Short mmCIF file of C-alpha atoms in Angstrom, two decimals:
data_model
loop_
_atom_site.label_atom_id
_atom_site.label_comp_id
_atom_site.label_asym_id
_atom_site.label_seq_id
_atom_site.Cartn_x
_atom_site.Cartn_y
_atom_site.Cartn_z
CA MET A 1 -54.08 -41.46 -39.14
CA GLU A 2 -54.93 -42.78 -35.69
CA LYS A 3 -56.53 -40.17 -33.49
CA ARG A 4 -55.45 -39.82 -29.93
CA LEU A 5 -57.76 -38.41 -27.33
CA ARG A 6 -56.23 -36.05 -24.86
CA LEU A 7 -57.18 -36.36 -21.22
CA ASP A 8 -58.97 -33.01 -21.42
CA ASP A 9 -61.18 -34.36 -24.22
CA ASN A 10 -62.47 -37.25 -22.10
CA PRO A 11 -65.83 -36.22 -20.59
CA GLU A 12 -65.52 -38.75 -17.76
CA GLN A 13 -62.75 -37.49 -15.49
CA PRO A 14 -61.65 -39.80 -12.68
CA THR A 15 -62.88 -38.78 -9.24
CA SER A 16 -60.15 -37.07 -7.27
CA LEU A 17 -58.92 -38.57 -4.02
CA SER A 18 -60.22 -35.62 -2.00
CA ASP A 19 -63.73 -35.95 -3.50
CA ARG A 20 -63.80 -39.63 -2.64
CA ALA A 21 -62.67 -38.89 0.90
CA ILE A 22 -65.46 -36.33 1.32
CA GLU A 23 -68.04 -38.80 -0.02
CA ASN A 24 -66.78 -41.50 2.35
CA LEU A 25 -66.92 -39.17 5.34
CA SER A 26 -70.45 -38.10 4.42
CA PHE A 27 -71.52 -41.73 4.16
CA ILE A 28 -69.96 -42.57 7.53
CA ARG A 29 -71.65 -39.58 9.14
CA ARG A 30 -75.07 -40.53 7.72
CA THR A 31 -74.62 -44.12 8.88
CA MET A 32 -73.66 -43.06 12.41
CA GLU A 33 -76.60 -40.67 12.62
CA ALA A 34 -79.02 -43.34 11.44
CA SER A 35 -77.81 -45.86 14.01
CA GLY A 36 -77.14 -43.42 16.85
CA THR A 37 -79.07 -42.47 19.97
CA PHE A 38 -80.92 -39.19 20.46
CA THR A 39 -79.10 -37.79 23.49
CA ALA A 40 -80.40 -34.21 23.31
CA VAL A 41 -83.40 -34.94 25.54
CA SER A 42 -82.89 -32.37 28.29
CA GLY A 43 -83.28 -33.56 31.86
CA LEU A 44 -83.62 -29.96 33.01
CA GLY A 45 -86.34 -29.42 30.42
CA VAL A 46 -88.17 -32.53 31.61
CA MET A 47 -87.95 -31.30 35.20
CA ALA A 48 -89.34 -27.92 34.12
CA MET A 49 -92.28 -29.75 32.53
CA GLY A 50 -92.85 -31.58 35.80
CA THR A 51 -92.83 -28.33 37.76
CA LEU A 52 -95.40 -26.79 35.40
CA ALA A 53 -97.57 -29.90 35.72
CA LEU A 54 -97.54 -29.75 39.52
CA LEU A 55 -98.54 -26.09 39.41
CA ALA A 56 -101.33 -26.92 36.94
CA SER A 57 -102.55 -29.78 39.13
CA ALA A 58 -102.67 -27.55 42.21
CA TYR A 59 -104.45 -24.78 40.31
CA ALA A 60 -106.93 -27.14 38.61
CA SER A 61 -107.95 -28.58 41.97
CA ARG A 62 -109.53 -25.22 42.79
CA PHE A 63 -111.91 -25.53 39.82
CA PRO A 64 -113.95 -28.76 39.91
CA ALA A 65 -115.68 -27.98 36.60
CA PRO A 66 -114.37 -30.36 33.85
CA ASP A 67 -114.15 -27.61 31.21
CA ALA A 68 -111.92 -25.50 33.48
CA ASP A 69 -109.72 -28.52 34.12
CA LEU A 70 -109.43 -29.11 30.37
CA ARG A 71 -108.41 -25.52 29.64
CA ILE A 72 -105.81 -25.47 32.40
CA TRP A 73 -104.15 -28.71 31.30
CA ALA A 74 -104.32 -27.81 27.60
CA GLY A 75 -102.61 -24.49 28.26
CA THR A 76 -100.00 -26.21 30.41
CA ALA A 77 -99.33 -28.75 27.66
CA VAL A 78 -98.64 -26.00 25.13
CA LEU A 79 -96.32 -24.14 27.51
CA ALA A 80 -94.52 -27.32 28.58
CA SER A 81 -93.99 -28.34 24.94
CA ALA A 82 -92.38 -24.97 24.19
CA VAL A 83 -90.11 -25.28 27.23
CA ALA A 84 -89.09 -28.83 26.30
CA GLY A 85 -88.39 -27.86 22.69
CA TYR A 86 -86.20 -24.94 23.75
CA ALA A 87 -84.31 -27.13 26.23
CA ILE A 88 -83.67 -29.81 23.60
CA VAL A 89 -82.35 -27.30 21.05
CA ARG A 90 -80.14 -25.69 23.70
CA LYS A 91 -78.66 -29.01 24.81
CA ALA A 92 -78.08 -30.08 21.19
CA ARG A 93 -76.21 -26.85 20.43
CA ARG A 94 -74.07 -27.29 23.53
CA ARG A 95 -73.11 -30.73 22.25
CA GLN A 96 -72.60 -29.31 18.74
CA GLU A 97 -75.33 -31.56 17.40
CA SER A 98 -78.52 -31.01 15.46
CA ALA A 99 -81.81 -31.48 17.30
CA LEU A 100 -83.22 -32.83 14.03
CA SER A 101 -80.42 -35.26 13.27
CA GLY A 102 -81.25 -38.81 12.20
CA PRO A 103 -82.12 -40.06 15.71
CA GLY A 104 -83.84 -36.75 16.51
CA ARG A 105 -86.14 -37.07 13.50
CA LYS A 106 -86.93 -40.69 14.40
CA PHE A 107 -87.71 -39.66 17.98
CA LEU A 108 -90.11 -36.95 16.80
CA LEU A 109 -91.79 -39.04 14.11
CA ASN A 110 -92.42 -41.90 16.55
CA PHE A 111 -93.52 -39.59 19.36
CA MET A 112 -96.08 -37.49 17.48
CA PRO A 113 -98.68 -40.07 16.31
CA ALA A 114 -99.73 -40.88 19.89
CA LEU A 115 -100.12 -37.17 20.66
CA ILE A 116 -102.24 -36.65 17.55
CA ALA A 117 -104.41 -39.60 18.58
CA GLY A 118 -104.73 -38.04 22.03
CA ALA A 119 -105.93 -34.75 20.56
CA VAL A 120 -108.53 -36.55 18.43
CA LEU A 121 -109.77 -38.64 21.36
CA THR A 122 -109.95 -35.54 23.55
CA GLY A 123 -112.45 -33.98 21.18
CA ALA A 124 -114.42 -37.21 20.93
CA LEU A 125 -114.61 -37.73 24.70
CA VAL A 126 -115.63 -34.14 25.38
CA THR A 127 -118.33 -34.34 22.71
CA ALA A 128 -119.58 -37.63 24.18
CA GLY A 129 -119.74 -36.10 27.65
CA LEU A 130 -117.03 -38.35 29.11
CA PRO A 131 -114.45 -35.91 30.50
CA SER A 132 -113.66 -38.26 33.38
CA LEU A 133 -111.80 -40.48 30.90
CA LEU A 134 -109.50 -37.68 29.75
CA PRO A 135 -106.78 -38.06 32.43
CA GLY A 136 -106.35 -41.77 31.72
CA THR A 137 -106.38 -41.20 27.97
CA TRP A 138 -103.78 -38.43 28.17
CA LEU A 139 -101.47 -40.39 30.46
CA LEU A 140 -101.76 -43.59 28.43
CA LEU A 141 -101.20 -42.02 25.01
CA TYR A 142 -98.46 -39.68 26.19
CA GLY A 143 -96.71 -42.67 27.70
CA THR A 144 -97.11 -44.57 24.44
CA GLY A 145 -95.46 -41.72 22.53
CA VAL A 146 -92.63 -41.51 25.04
CA VAL A 147 -92.00 -45.27 24.77
CA THR A 148 -92.01 -45.35 20.95
CA GLY A 149 -89.99 -42.16 20.57
CA GLY A 150 -87.74 -43.12 23.46
CA ALA A 151 -86.67 -46.25 21.61
CA PHE A 152 -84.24 -43.90 19.82
CA SER A 153 -83.12 -42.11 22.98
CA VAL A 154 -81.45 -42.93 26.28
CA ARG A 155 -82.87 -45.76 28.40
CA ALA A 156 -84.49 -43.49 30.97
CA VAL A 157 -86.91 -42.08 28.38
CA PRO A 158 -88.82 -45.28 27.44
CA ALA A 159 -88.75 -46.33 31.10
CA MET A 160 -90.52 -43.08 31.95
CA GLY A 161 -93.05 -43.83 29.21
CA VAL A 162 -93.89 -47.18 30.77
CA GLY A 163 -94.62 -45.38 34.04
CA PHE A 164 -97.02 -43.03 32.26
CA MET A 165 -98.80 -45.95 30.61
CA ALA A 166 -99.24 -47.71 33.95
CA LEU A 167 -100.72 -44.58 35.53
CA GLY A 168 -102.97 -44.10 32.49
CA ALA A 169 -104.34 -47.61 32.78
CA LEU A 170 -105.00 -47.03 36.48
CA ALA A 171 -106.74 -43.72 35.77
CA LEU A 172 -109.03 -45.39 33.24
CA ALA A 173 -109.83 -48.15 35.72
CA VAL A 174 -110.53 -45.67 38.54
CA PRO A 175 -111.59 -42.36 36.91
CA ALA A 176 -112.12 -40.71 40.31
CA TRP A 177 -108.34 -40.75 40.79
CA GLY A 178 -107.73 -39.06 37.44
CA SER A 179 -106.68 -35.61 38.66
CA SER A 180 -104.34 -36.98 41.32
CA LEU A 181 -102.74 -39.39 38.86
CA MET A 182 -102.26 -36.54 36.38
CA GLY A 183 -100.24 -34.68 38.99
CA LEU A 184 -98.31 -37.83 39.90
CA GLY A 185 -97.55 -38.63 36.27
CA PHE A 186 -96.93 -35.33 34.51
CA GLY A 187 -95.49 -33.82 37.68
CA GLY A 188 -93.80 -36.59 39.65
CA LEU A 189 -92.53 -38.80 36.82
CA HIS A 190 -91.17 -35.82 34.87
CA LEU A 191 -89.31 -34.56 37.93
CA ALA A 192 -87.91 -37.97 38.87
CA PHE A 193 -86.78 -39.03 35.40
CA GLY A 194 -85.65 -35.51 34.53
CA ALA A 195 -83.29 -35.67 37.51
CA ILE A 196 -81.99 -39.06 36.34
CA ILE A 197 -81.38 -37.78 32.80
CA THR A 198 -79.66 -34.64 34.13
CA TRP A 199 -77.39 -36.68 36.39
CA ARG A 200 -76.52 -39.50 34.01
CA TYR A 201 -76.58 -37.80 30.60
CA GLY A 202 -75.24 -34.31 31.17
CA GLY A 203 -78.15 -31.94 31.58
#
């Protein structure tokens, strides 16, 4: 006698319409995230970084010793990074986005290598007794990170990075201007472009 298989006996059930719809929506969301722009860069956070940098520049000018200058700027960098991170997360939540979405991850992964290189070169230059090259190195590599990470963000971000790179090249060419260019870059550029980002991209 011919056996008939009931639908319940078939191990391969057809995918329901709702499951397919969920899969399609997930695929569309992943595709949009991968091709999107990281808009959670906070202009207010960037301006706060600029304010901290100007304060650091003014304070460092009172201590001509290179090691004091290094400690002041290193401490400022840590504080400014924390402020920027908080501002990015806050803006992302306000927009109901994830700070570590597809574009956010790309921004971070492309931004960090230049900073790591800067940390390594800082140790090498201090060991070699060449602290006068630190301002140019910091400005140049920070600008490089901002340009590469900013490729996944709004236009103002990579433009700001180009400004940092130009100041870094100038500081390496004329090391005596290093401290002033640090204030102009980390202070002035952050304030100027932070204001642009706040005005054009909602905070």
